[in-house]
Coordinates of C-alpha atoms in Angstrom, one line a residue:
M197 CA -72.8 -12.9 -54.0
Y198 CA -75.0 -11.9 -56.9
G199 CA -78.3 -13.5 -57.7
R200 CA -79.2 -14.0 -61.3
D201 CA -82.4 -13.1 -63.1
P202 CA -83.7 -15.3 -65.9
W203 CA -81.9 -13.3 -68.4
G204 CA -78.5 -13.6 -66.8
G205 CA -78.2 -10.2 -65.2
P206 CA -77.8 -9.4 -61.5
L207 CA -81.0 -9.1 -59.4
E208 CA -79.6 -6.3 -57.3
I209 CA -78.3 -2.9 -58.4
N210 CA -75.2 -3.0 -56.2
A211 CA -74.5 0.1 -54.0
A212 CA -70.8 0.0 -54.9
D213 CA -71.6 0.5 -58.6
S214 CA -73.9 3.5 -57.7
A215 CA -71.1 5.1 -55.7
T216 CA -68.7 4.8 -58.6
D217 CA -71.2 6.5 -60.9
D218 CA -71.6 9.4 -58.5
D219 CA -67.8 9.9 -58.2
R220 CA -67.6 9.9 -62.0
S221 CA -70.3 12.6 -62.1
R222 CA -68.5 14.8 -59.6
N223 CA -65.3 14.7 -61.6
L224 CA -67.0 15.8 -64.7
Q225 CA -69.4 18.4 -63.3
D226 CA -67.1 21.4 -63.7
Y227 CA -66.4 20.6 -67.3
D228 CA -70.1 19.9 -67.9
K229 CA -71.3 23.1 -66.4
A230 CA -68.8 25.2 -68.3
A231 CA -69.5 23.5 -71.5
L232 CA -73.2 23.8 -71.2
S233 CA -73.2 27.4 -69.9
H234 CA -72.5 28.7 -73.4
S235 CA -75.3 26.7 -75.0
R236 CA -79.0 27.0 -75.0
P237 CA -80.9 27.5 -71.6
L238 CA -81.7 24.2 -69.8
D239 CA -85.1 23.2 -68.6
E240 CA -85.7 22.1 -65.0
T241 CA -85.2 18.4 -65.7
Q242 CA -81.9 19.0 -67.5
Q243 CA -80.7 21.2 -64.7
S244 CA -81.3 18.5 -62.2
W245 CA -78.8 16.3 -64.1
L246 CA -76.1 18.8 -63.1
L247 CA -77.0 18.9 -59.4
G248 CA -74.1 18.0 -57.1
P249 CA -74.4 15.3 -54.4
S250 CA -75.4 17.8 -51.8
E251 CA -78.2 18.9 -54.0
Q252 CA -79.6 15.4 -54.8
K253 CA -82.3 13.7 -52.8
K254 CA -81.2 10.4 -51.1
K255 CA -80.9 7.7 -53.8
K256 CA -83.3 4.7 -53.3
K257 CA -82.1 1.0 -53.7
Y258 CA -84.0 -1.4 -56.0
V259 CA -84.1 -5.0 -56.9
D260 CA -84.5 -6.0 -60.6
L261 CA -86.7 -9.1 -60.9
G262 CA -86.5 -9.2 -64.6
C263 CA -90.0 -8.3 -65.4
I264 CA -90.4 -5.7 -62.7
I265 CA -88.2 -3.5 -60.5
V266 CA -89.2 -3.2 -56.8
S267 CA -87.9 -1.5 -53.8
R268 CA -85.2 -3.5 -52.0
K269 CA -86.8 -2.7 -48.7
I270 CA -90.1 -4.2 -49.9
F271 CA -88.3 -7.2 -51.4
V272 CA -86.5 -8.0 -48.2
W273 CA -89.7 -7.7 -46.1
T274 CA -91.6 -9.9 -48.5
V275 CA -88.9 -12.6 -48.6
G276 CA -88.5 -12.5 -44.9
T277 CA -92.2 -12.8 -44.3
I278 CA -92.3 -15.8 -46.5
I279 CA -89.4 -17.5 -44.8
V280 CA -90.8 -16.9 -41.3
S281 CA -94.2 -18.2 -42.4
G282 CA -92.6 -21.3 -43.8
V283 CA -90.6 -22.0 -40.6
L284 CA -93.7 -21.5 -38.5
A285 CA -95.8 -23.8 -40.7
G286 CA -93.2 -26.5 -40.5
F287 CA -93.0 -26.2 -36.8
I288 CA -96.7 -26.6 -36.5
S289 CA -96.7 -29.5 -38.8
L290 CA -94.1 -31.3 -36.7
I291 CA -96.2 -30.8 -33.6
V292 CA -99.3 -32.2 -35.4
K293 CA -97.4 -35.2 -36.5
A294 CA -96.0 -35.8 -33.1
V295 CA -99.5 -35.7 -31.6
H296 CA -100.8 -37.9 -34.3
H297 CA -98.0 -40.5 -33.8
H298 CA -98.7 -40.4 -30.0
H299 CA -102.4 -41.2 -30.4
H300 CA -102.1 -43.5 -33.4
P301 CA -99.2 -46.0 -33.0
H302 CA -98.0 -48.2 -35.8
V303 CA -100.3 -51.0 -37.0
A304 CA -100.3 -54.0 -34.7
A305 CA -98.5 -57.2 -35.7
D306 CA -100.6 -59.5 -37.8
N307 CA -102.4 -62.4 -36.2
Y308 CA -99.9 -64.9 -37.6
T309 CA -97.1 -63.2 -35.8
L310 CA -99.1 -62.8 -32.6
A311 CA -99.9 -66.5 -32.7
L312 CA -96.3 -67.4 -33.5
H313 CA -95.1 -65.7 -30.2
K314 CA -97.5 -68.0 -28.3
A315 CA -96.9 -71.2 -30.3
L316 CA -93.2 -71.2 -29.5
M317 CA -94.0 -70.9 -25.8
F318 CA -95.5 -74.4 -25.9
F319 CA -92.1 -75.9 -26.4
N320 CA -90.8 -74.2 -23.2
A321 CA -93.7 -75.9 -21.3
Q322 CA -92.7 -79.3 -22.7
R323 CA -89.1 -79.3 -21.6
S324 CA -87.8 -82.2 -19.6
G325 CA -84.7 -82.2 -17.4
K326 CA -83.0 -79.3 -15.7
L327 CA -84.6 -76.2 -17.0
P328 CA -82.7 -73.0 -18.0
K329 CA -83.4 -69.9 -16.0
H330 CA -84.9 -68.1 -19.0
N331 CA -87.6 -70.8 -19.6
N332 CA -90.4 -68.4 -18.8
V333 CA -93.0 -70.9 -17.8
S334 CA -93.5 -70.2 -14.1
W335 CA -95.4 -73.4 -13.3
R336 CA -92.8 -75.7 -14.7
G337 CA -89.6 -76.9 -12.9
N338 CA -86.9 -79.5 -13.2
S339 CA -88.2 -83.0 -13.8
C340 CA -87.2 -86.6 -14.6
L341 CA -83.5 -86.0 -13.7
Q342 CA -82.9 -89.8 -13.5
D343 CA -83.9 -90.7 -17.0
G344 CA -81.6 -93.4 -18.3
K345 CA -79.7 -93.7 -15.1
S346 CA -82.3 -95.7 -13.3
D347 CA -82.7 -98.4 -16.1
T348 CA -79.8 -100.9 -15.5
S349 CA -80.7 -102.9 -18.7
T350 CA -79.8 -100.1 -21.1
V351 CA -76.4 -99.2 -22.6
I352 CA -77.3 -95.5 -22.8
K353 CA -77.3 -94.0 -19.3
D354 CA -77.9 -90.3 -19.6
L355 CA -81.2 -89.4 -21.2
V356 CA -82.0 -86.3 -19.1
G357 CA -83.5 -83.5 -21.2
G358 CA -85.5 -83.4 -24.4
Y359 CA -89.2 -82.8 -24.7
Y360 CA -92.3 -84.5 -23.4
D361 CA -94.4 -85.6 -26.4
A362 CA -97.9 -84.4 -25.4
G363 CA -100.1 -84.3 -22.3
D364 CA -98.2 -87.2 -20.8
A365 CA -94.5 -87.4 -19.8
I366 CA -93.3 -89.9 -22.4
K367 CA -90.4 -88.9 -24.7
F368 CA -91.2 -90.4 -28.1
H369 CA -88.1 -89.8 -30.2
F370 CA -89.7 -90.5 -33.5
P371 CA -92.2 -87.6 -33.6
A372 CA -89.8 -85.4 -31.6
S373 CA -87.2 -85.7 -34.3
F374 CA -89.8 -84.8 -36.9
A375 CA -90.8 -81.8 -34.8
M376 CA -87.2 -80.5 -34.7
T377 CA -86.7 -81.1 -38.4
M378 CA -89.8 -79.0 -39.2
L379 CA -88.6 -76.2 -36.9
S380 CA -85.1 -76.2 -38.5
W381 CA -86.6 -76.2 -42.0
S382 CA -88.8 -73.1 -41.1
V383 CA -85.8 -71.3 -39.7
I384 CA -83.6 -72.0 -42.8
E385 CA -86.3 -70.7 -45.1
Y386 CA -87.7 -67.8 -43.0
S387 CA -84.9 -66.6 -40.7
A388 CA -85.7 -63.0 -41.7
K389 CA -89.3 -63.4 -40.6
Y390 CA -88.3 -64.9 -37.3
E391 CA -85.8 -62.0 -36.8
A392 CA -88.5 -59.4 -37.6
A393 CA -90.8 -61.1 -35.1
G394 CA -88.1 -61.1 -32.5
E395 CA -88.2 -64.9 -32.2
L396 CA -85.1 -66.0 -34.0
N397 CA -83.0 -66.6 -30.9
H398 CA -86.0 -68.3 -29.2
V399 CA -86.7 -70.8 -31.9
K400 CA -83.0 -71.6 -32.2
D401 CA -82.9 -72.2 -28.5
V402 CA -85.8 -74.6 -28.9
I403 CA -84.1 -76.5 -31.7
K404 CA -80.8 -76.7 -29.8
W405 CA -82.5 -78.1 -26.7
G406 CA -83.8 -80.9 -28.9
A407 CA -80.6 -81.5 -30.8
D408 CA -78.5 -81.7 -27.7
Y409 CA -80.8 -84.3 -26.4
F410 CA -80.7 -86.4 -29.6
L411 CA -76.9 -86.5 -29.3
K412 CA -77.4 -88.3 -26.0
T413 CA -79.6 -91.1 -27.5
F414 CA -76.6 -92.9 -29.2
N415 CA -72.8 -92.8 -29.2
S416 CA -72.5 -89.6 -31.2
S417 CA -68.7 -89.6 -31.1
A418 CA -68.6 -93.0 -33.0
D419 CA -68.6 -93.5 -36.7
T420 CA -70.6 -96.7 -36.5
I421 CA -73.3 -97.6 -33.9
N422 CA -75.7 -100.6 -33.3
T423 CA -78.0 -99.1 -30.6
L424 CA -80.3 -96.1 -30.5
A425 CA -82.7 -95.0 -27.7
A426 CA -86.2 -94.8 -29.1
Q427 CA -88.3 -93.8 -26.2
V428 CA -88.2 -92.9 -22.5
G429 CA -91.2 -93.9 -20.4
V430 CA -94.1 -96.1 -21.2
G431 CA -97.9 -95.7 -21.5
D432 CA -99.3 -99.2 -21.9
T433 CA -102.5 -99.6 -19.9
S434 CA -104.0 -102.4 -21.9
G435 CA -105.5 -105.4 -20.2
G436 CA -106.3 -103.4 -17.1
N437 CA -102.6 -102.8 -16.3
T438 CA -102.4 -100.7 -13.2
S439 CA -98.6 -100.4 -12.9
P440 CA -97.6 -96.8 -12.4
N441 CA -96.5 -95.4 -15.7
D442 CA -96.8 -92.2 -17.8
H443 CA -100.4 -92.9 -18.9
Y444 CA -101.9 -94.6 -15.8
C445 CA -100.6 -91.9 -13.5
W446 CA -101.8 -88.3 -13.6
M447 CA -98.9 -86.3 -12.0
R448 CA -96.9 -83.2 -12.6
P449 CA -93.6 -84.2 -14.3
E450 CA -91.8 -82.6 -11.3
D451 CA -93.4 -85.2 -8.9
I452 CA -92.8 -88.4 -10.9
D453 CA -91.2 -91.1 -8.8
Y454 CA -92.0 -94.3 -10.7
A455 CA -89.6 -96.1 -13.0
R456 CA -89.2 -94.8 -16.5
P457 CA -87.8 -97.6 -18.7
V458 CA -85.8 -96.8 -21.8
S459 CA -86.7 -98.5 -25.1
E460 CA -83.7 -99.2 -27.3
C461 CA -83.7 -100.4 -30.9
H462 CA -81.1 -102.2 -33.0
S463 CA -82.9 -102.1 -36.4
C464 CA -84.8 -98.9 -36.6
S465 CA -84.2 -97.3 -40.0
D466 CA -87.2 -94.9 -39.8
L467 CA -86.2 -93.5 -36.4
A468 CA -82.5 -93.3 -37.2
A469 CA -83.1 -91.6 -40.6
E470 CA -85.5 -89.1 -39.1
M471 CA -83.2 -88.2 -36.3
A472 CA -80.4 -87.9 -38.9
A473 CA -82.6 -85.4 -40.7
A474 CA -83.2 -83.5 -37.5
L475 CA -79.4 -83.2 -36.8
A476 CA -78.6 -82.4 -40.4
S477 CA -81.1 -79.6 -40.7
A478 CA -80.1 -78.2 -37.3
S479 CA -76.5 -78.1 -38.5
I480 CA -77.5 -75.7 -41.2
V481 CA -79.4 -73.5 -38.7
F482 CA -76.2 -73.4 -36.6
K483 CA -73.7 -73.2 -39.4
D484 CA -72.2 -70.0 -37.9
N485 CA -71.1 -72.1 -34.9
K486 CA -68.7 -74.3 -36.8
A487 CA -67.7 -76.7 -34.1
Y488 CA -71.3 -77.4 -33.0
S489 CA -72.5 -77.6 -36.6
Q490 CA -69.8 -80.2 -37.4
K491 CA -70.8 -82.2 -34.3
L492 CA -74.4 -82.3 -35.6
V493 CA -73.3 -83.3 -39.1
H494 CA -71.1 -86.1 -37.7
G495 CA -74.0 -87.4 -35.6
A496 CA -76.3 -87.3 -38.6
R497 CA -73.9 -89.3 -40.8
T498 CA -73.5 -91.9 -38.1
L499 CA -77.3 -92.3 -37.7
F500 CA -78.0 -92.5 -41.4
K501 CA -75.3 -95.2 -41.8
F502 CA -77.0 -97.1 -39.0
A503 CA -80.4 -96.6 -40.7
R504 CA -79.0 -98.1 -43.9
D505 CA -77.0 -100.9 -42.4
Q506 CA -79.6 -102.3 -39.9
R507 CA -82.9 -102.1 -41.8
G508 CA -86.2 -102.3 -40.0
R509 CA -89.1 -100.4 -38.6
Y510 CA -88.6 -99.0 -35.1
S511 CA -92.1 -99.8 -34.0
A512 CA -92.0 -103.4 -35.1
G513 CA -90.2 -104.4 -31.9
S514 CA -92.1 -102.2 -29.5
S515 CA -95.7 -102.5 -28.6
D516 CA -95.7 -99.1 -27.0
A517 CA -94.4 -97.4 -30.1
A518 CA -96.8 -99.4 -32.3
N519 CA -99.7 -98.3 -30.1
F520 CA -99.0 -94.6 -30.2
Y521 CA -96.6 -93.7 -33.1
N522 CA -96.5 -96.7 -35.4
S523 CA -94.3 -96.2 -38.4
S524 CA -95.7 -97.5 -41.7
S525 CA -92.3 -97.8 -43.5
Y526 CA -88.8 -96.4 -43.6
W527 CA -88.4 -95.7 -47.3
D528 CA -89.8 -92.1 -47.1
E529 CA -87.3 -91.4 -44.2
Y530 CA -84.5 -92.6 -46.5
V531 CA -85.5 -90.0 -49.1
W532 CA -86.1 -87.3 -46.5
G533 CA -82.9 -88.0 -44.5
G534 CA -80.8 -88.3 -47.6
A535 CA -82.0 -85.0 -48.9
W536 CA -81.2 -83.2 -45.6
L537 CA -77.8 -84.8 -45.4
Y538 CA -77.0 -83.7 -48.9
Y539 CA -77.9 -80.1 -48.1
A540 CA -75.8 -80.4 -44.8
T541 CA -72.7 -81.9 -46.4
G542 CA -72.8 -81.3 -50.1
N543 CA -71.8 -85.0 -50.6
N544 CA -73.3 -86.3 -53.8
S545 CA -73.7 -89.8 -52.5
Y546 CA -76.7 -88.6 -50.4
L547 CA -78.3 -87.0 -53.4
Q548 CA -77.8 -90.1 -55.5
L549 CA -79.5 -92.1 -52.8
A550 CA -82.4 -89.6 -52.3
T551 CA -83.0 -89.6 -56.1
A552 CA -82.6 -93.4 -56.6
P553 CA -85.6 -94.6 -58.6
G554 CA -86.0 -97.8 -56.6
L555 CA -86.1 -95.8 -53.3
A556 CA -88.7 -93.4 -54.7
K557 CA -90.8 -96.4 -55.9
H558 CA -90.7 -98.0 -52.4
A559 CA -91.6 -94.7 -50.8
G560 CA -94.7 -94.5 -53.0
A561 CA -93.7 -91.6 -55.2
F562 CA -95.3 -93.1 -58.3
W563 CA -98.7 -94.0 -57.0
G564 CA -101.6 -92.3 -55.3
G565 CA -103.7 -93.7 -52.6
P566 CA -105.9 -92.1 -49.9
D567 CA -103.0 -90.7 -47.9
Y568 CA -100.9 -89.5 -50.9
G569 CA -99.8 -85.9 -50.2
V570 CA -100.5 -86.1 -46.4
F571 CA -97.3 -84.9 -44.7
S572 CA -96.9 -86.1 -41.1
W573 CA -94.6 -87.5 -38.5
D574 CA -95.1 -90.9 -40.2
N575 CA -95.0 -90.0 -43.9
K576 CA -92.3 -87.6 -45.1
L577 CA -92.7 -88.2 -48.8
A578 CA -94.6 -85.0 -49.6
G579 CA -92.1 -82.9 -47.6
A580 CA -89.2 -84.6 -49.3
Q581 CA -90.6 -84.0 -52.7
V582 CA -91.0 -80.3 -52.0
L583 CA -87.5 -80.1 -50.5
L584 CA -86.0 -81.7 -53.6
S585 CA -88.1 -79.7 -56.0
R586 CA -86.3 -76.7 -54.4
L587 CA -83.1 -78.1 -55.7
R588 CA -84.4 -78.4 -59.2
L589 CA -86.0 -74.9 -59.2
F590 CA -82.9 -73.0 -58.0
L591 CA -79.8 -75.1 -59.0
S592 CA -81.1 -77.4 -61.7
P593 CA -78.4 -80.1 -61.3
G594 CA -79.4 -81.9 -64.5
Y595 CA -78.1 -85.4 -65.3
P596 CA -78.3 -87.9 -63.7
Y597 CA -80.7 -86.4 -61.2
E598 CA -83.1 -84.7 -63.5
E599 CA -85.5 -87.6 -64.2
I600 CA -86.4 -88.2 -60.5
L601 CA -86.3 -84.5 -59.6
S602 CA -88.7 -83.7 -62.4
T603 CA -90.9 -86.5 -61.2
F604 CA -90.8 -85.2 -57.6
H605 CA -91.6 -81.7 -59.0
N606 CA -94.6 -83.0 -61.0
Q607 CA -95.8 -84.9 -58.0
T608 CA -95.5 -81.8 -55.8
S609 CA -97.7 -79.9 -58.3
I610 CA -100.3 -82.7 -58.0
V611 CA -100.2 -82.6 -54.2
M612 CA -100.7 -78.8 -54.3
C613 CA -103.7 -79.3 -56.7
S614 CA -105.2 -81.8 -54.2
F615 CA -105.3 -79.1 -51.6
L616 CA -107.5 -76.8 -53.6
P617 CA -111.3 -76.9 -53.0
I618 CA -112.1 -77.3 -56.7
F619 CA -110.7 -80.9 -56.5
T620 CA -112.2 -83.7 -54.5
S621 CA -109.1 -85.5 -53.2
F622 CA -110.0 -84.6 -49.6
N623 CA -113.3 -83.7 -48.0
R624 CA -113.9 -80.5 -46.1
T625 CA -116.0 -79.7 -43.1
K626 CA -118.9 -77.3 -43.6
G627 CA -116.6 -74.7 -41.9
G628 CA -113.9 -75.3 -44.5
L629 CA -111.3 -77.4 -42.7
I630 CA -109.6 -79.9 -45.0
Q631 CA -109.9 -83.5 -43.9
L632 CA -106.5 -84.8 -44.6
N633 CA -107.0 -87.7 -42.2
H634 CA -110.4 -88.5 -43.7
G635 CA -112.6 -87.5 -40.8
N636 CA -110.6 -89.3 -38.1
P637 CA -109.8 -87.5 -34.8
Q638 CA -106.9 -85.1 -34.3
P639 CA -107.0 -83.5 -37.7
L640 CA -105.1 -80.2 -37.0
Q641 CA -101.6 -81.7 -37.0
Y642 CA -102.0 -82.7 -40.7
V643 CA -103.7 -79.4 -41.6
V644 CA -100.8 -77.2 -40.4
N645 CA -98.2 -79.3 -42.3
A646 CA -100.2 -78.9 -45.5
A647 CA -100.5 -75.1 -44.9
F648 CA -96.8 -74.9 -44.4
L649 CA -96.0 -76.8 -47.6
A650 CA -98.5 -74.7 -49.6
A651 CA -97.1 -71.4 -48.4
L652 CA -93.5 -72.5 -48.8
Y653 CA -94.0 -73.9 -52.3
S654 CA -95.8 -70.7 -53.4
D655 CA -92.7 -68.8 -52.1
Y656 CA -90.4 -71.1 -54.1
L657 CA -92.3 -70.5 -57.3
E658 CA -92.3 -66.7 -56.8
A659 CA -88.5 -66.8 -56.0
A660 CA -88.0 -68.7 -59.2
D661 CA -90.0 -66.0 -61.1
T662 CA -92.8 -68.5 -61.8
P663 CA -96.3 -67.0 -61.4
G664 CA -98.1 -70.4 -60.7
W665 CA -98.5 -74.0 -61.7
Y666 CA -100.8 -76.2 -63.7
C667 CA -103.4 -78.6 -62.5
G668 CA -104.2 -80.5 -65.7
P669 CA -105.0 -77.9 -68.4
N670 CA -105.8 -75.2 -65.8
F671 CA -103.2 -72.7 -64.6
Y672 CA -103.4 -71.4 -60.9
S673 CA -101.4 -68.5 -59.5
T674 CA -99.3 -68.8 -56.4
D675 CA -101.9 -66.6 -54.6
V676 CA -104.3 -69.5 -54.7
L677 CA -101.8 -71.6 -52.6
R678 CA -101.3 -68.9 -50.1
D679 CA -105.1 -68.4 -49.8
F680 CA -105.5 -72.1 -49.0
A681 CA -102.8 -71.9 -46.3
R682 CA -104.4 -68.7 -44.9
T683 CA -107.9 -70.2 -44.9
Q684 CA -106.8 -73.3 -42.9
I685 CA -104.7 -71.4 -40.4
N686 CA -107.5 -68.8 -40.0
Y687 CA -109.9 -71.6 -39.1
I688 CA -107.5 -72.7 -36.4
L689 CA -107.1 -69.1 -35.1
G690 CA -110.9 -68.7 -34.7
N691 CA -112.6 -68.3 -38.1
N692 CA -114.7 -71.4 -37.7
P693 CA -118.3 -72.2 -36.9
R694 CA -117.6 -72.3 -33.2
K695 CA -115.8 -68.9 -33.3
M696 CA -113.1 -70.2 -31.1
S697 CA -109.3 -70.5 -31.3
Y698 CA -107.7 -73.9 -31.1
I699 CA -104.5 -72.4 -29.8
V700 CA -104.5 -72.0 -26.0
G701 CA -104.1 -68.4 -25.0
F702 CA -104.8 -66.9 -28.4
G703 CA -108.0 -64.9 -28.7
E704 CA -110.8 -64.6 -26.2
R705 CA -112.2 -68.1 -26.6
Y706 CA -110.0 -71.1 -26.5
P707 CA -109.8 -74.6 -24.8
R708 CA -109.7 -74.4 -21.0
H709 CA -109.5 -78.1 -20.2
V710 CA -106.4 -79.3 -22.1
H711 CA -105.5 -82.9 -21.8
H712 CA -102.2 -82.1 -20.1
R713 CA -101.0 -83.2 -16.7
A714 CA -98.8 -80.2 -15.8
A715 CA -101.3 -77.6 -17.0
S716 CA -104.2 -79.2 -15.0
I717 CA -102.5 -79.6 -11.6
P718 CA -101.9 -76.5 -9.6
K719 CA -98.4 -75.7 -8.5
N720 CA -99.4 -75.5 -4.8
R721 CA -96.5 -77.4 -3.1
V722 CA -98.8 -80.4 -2.7
R723 CA -97.4 -83.6 -4.3
Y724 CA -100.2 -85.6 -5.7
S725 CA -99.7 -89.4 -6.0
C726 CA -100.1 -91.5 -9.2
T727 CA -103.9 -91.8 -8.7
G728 CA -104.3 -88.8 -6.4
G729 CA -103.9 -86.6 -9.5
W730 CA -107.0 -88.1 -11.1
R731 CA -109.1 -85.5 -9.3
W732 CA -107.5 -82.9 -11.4
R733 CA -107.9 -85.0 -14.6
D734 CA -111.6 -85.5 -14.0
T735 CA -112.6 -82.1 -12.6
S736 CA -114.7 -79.8 -14.7
K737 CA -112.7 -76.8 -13.5
A738 CA -110.5 -74.9 -16.0
D739 CA -106.8 -75.5 -16.1
P740 CA -105.0 -73.6 -13.2
N741 CA -102.0 -73.2 -15.5
I742 CA -102.4 -71.8 -19.1
L743 CA -100.5 -73.9 -21.6
V744 CA -99.8 -70.9 -23.8
G745 CA -99.5 -71.7 -27.5
A746 CA -100.6 -75.3 -27.4
M747 CA -102.6 -76.3 -30.5
V748 CA -105.0 -79.0 -29.4
A749 CA -106.0 -82.0 -31.4
G750 CA -108.9 -80.2 -33.0
P751 CA -112.6 -80.5 -34.0
D752 CA -114.4 -83.5 -35.5
K753 CA -115.5 -83.8 -39.1
H754 CA -118.7 -81.9 -38.2
D755 CA -116.8 -78.9 -36.8
G756 CA -117.8 -80.0 -33.4
F757 CA -115.5 -79.7 -30.4
H758 CA -115.8 -80.8 -26.8
D759 CA -113.6 -79.0 -24.3
V760 CA -113.2 -82.0 -22.0
R761 CA -109.9 -82.9 -20.4
T762 CA -110.4 -86.6 -20.5
N763 CA -111.1 -86.7 -24.3
Y764 CA -107.6 -86.5 -25.8
N765 CA -109.0 -86.7 -29.3
Y766 CA -110.2 -83.1 -28.9
T767 CA -108.0 -81.5 -26.3
E768 CA -104.5 -83.0 -26.4
P769 CA -101.6 -81.1 -28.0
T770 CA -98.5 -82.7 -29.4
L771 CA -94.9 -81.8 -30.1
A772 CA -95.1 -82.7 -33.9
G773 CA -98.4 -80.8 -34.4
N774 CA -97.2 -77.7 -32.8
A775 CA -94.0 -77.7 -34.8
G776 CA -96.1 -77.7 -38.0
L777 CA -98.1 -74.9 -36.6
V778 CA -95.0 -72.8 -35.9
A779 CA -93.7 -73.4 -39.4
A780 CA -97.1 -72.5 -41.0
L781 CA -97.4 -69.3 -38.9
V782 CA -94.0 -68.0 -39.7
A783 CA -94.5 -68.7 -43.4
L784 CA -97.6 -66.6 -43.5
S785 CA -96.4 -63.9 -41.1
G786 CA -95.3 -60.4 -41.9
D787 CA -96.2 -57.9 -44.6
G788 CA -94.9 -59.9 -47.5
S789 CA -91.7 -57.9 -47.8
A790 CA -89.5 -60.7 -46.4
K791 CA -89.1 -63.6 -48.8
I792 CA -87.5 -67.1 -48.4
D793 CA -83.8 -67.4 -48.0
K794 CA -82.8 -68.9 -51.3
N795 CA -79.1 -69.6 -50.5
T796 CA -78.5 -70.7 -46.9
I797 CA -79.7 -74.2 -47.4
F798 CA -77.2 -74.6 -50.2
S799 CA -74.2 -73.4 -48.2
A800 CA -72.4 -76.7 -48.2
V801 CA -73.4 -77.7 -51.7
P802 CA -70.5 -77.4 -54.2
P803 CA -71.0 -75.7 -57.6
M804 CA -73.1 -78.0 -59.8
F805 CA -70.9 -77.4 -62.9
P806 CA -67.1 -76.8 -63.1
N807 CA -66.0 -73.2 -63.6
T808 CA -65.2 -72.0 -67.1
P809 CA -61.4 -72.6 -67.7
P810 CA -59.4 -69.4 -68.0
P811 CA -58.6 -68.2 -71.6
P812 CA -55.2 -69.3 -73.0
A813 CA -52.2 -67.0 -72.6
P814 CA -51.8 -64.6 -75.5
W815 CA -49.7 -65.9 -78.4
K816 CA -46.1 -64.7 -78.5
P817 CA -43.9 -65.1 -81.5

């Protein structure tokens, strides 16, 4: 093959061509010598032209580089040297890179991802019933295997499973349902982030454990029900009550031997609608498992119908629920549950209900108040407004929903404004923690929910190609919302005046005396009685079992914190609080490359507008 010089000619003077020229010279030499012998004498140079092959010196080979001609031998040596040097340099570079990679591994996961791994472990520690082999909490075992069966007064007989609410062994279904809804919402939006963190299967397992249990709390195969289990166990110690129960006794769940009554309700719209939201959102998480997803949807429909038919607050007929998780109203759960059922089924009747002006008015969508914008297990309005703003941002359904959806969208903007330090809707501690519960105890459960909504809404705006939002005449970028969320979660992770983490097991300094029965009693094959366990409740020794991932109730309004087991206002974790924490952590985790999943939540939603009809057939004469 010939190389080409810049002018189009061959780089090499080919040996074959030279040989042909020599042959041609030999054929002509007799004629040339004879012809020239009769002419003038030749000089030395001219005579050399007539030398035969035997008389010539050996011919050298050259390479024509266009501007210069060099010896082929020199050219080959030069090129070879360059190639060998390049190979050697590349080999050395590979060795250096390998050594560098060995000594300097990839950048460690961010703090949000590290905390996420731990926060999900809390749910494993809260499991009730017969535990799976992969539960990964060595100091927990099977517990309360007679729940429901021992209460002869109840219709629902199998209530084994589910989650303990907090440091006690009561199963409160109202906050537990909210917790599962929050986890499902976070998975629907951020499944790619869970996958990147290696926690997608884990969080789905946590949700399924809760959803399977909720299906036991009512006749989930029926289309219409009139009874729902609201709670298992009691904690009433008022009036000096010394009857063994889940608050008076301090025992490991595995050792409980006292009666655990079941509380049933027959008009509990808030609980039924919240549990419907939990099952509906979980059905989207498990949409790839068609049979299971449909089972969850059917259960959600049945519960929501019950919520609408038999109206009333679940806590109105239960002093225990009223003492610990009192519901203020059920209107917000109607909006919240209706929105989730619409996303799960695509049935417009649920969207019509969720956007009904009268319902929104009763839920408090048109007025402020001190708790406006505070998202919690009791008040779902702020979350419902963000959830329905999503529909307006990405699908824009228009008439007849636009009026209420635009109102919800505007109210969401106002709530987001209230989170910013420049406004005075909520006070902040000197350390920067927002006081959504106005300085009352146990603030962190409200903070994490706000952080999740702020981070999620900023992602909604970015996904809709909207750089920010207005607070009055002032425009704020989406970065401001994420900064708020980061600031609050960073406070919980240790960036606070006490320089301690409020998540057990995260960082070097965290609570060691958690208000939690199972964590405080050693697993030493000794069964402590109802009051015998008090020694572990009252001891100043640190917990023998580390309740990894538990977010405690949090500091007071002066950034103060007392790591004392008997003071639950500081040291008790809850299921609902930790669900908000997980949601906020996954929203903030990663390097920013993974965005929200815009479409999965709309999987069951039919096209908003009919398809364009096909063009008419071409005219024929």
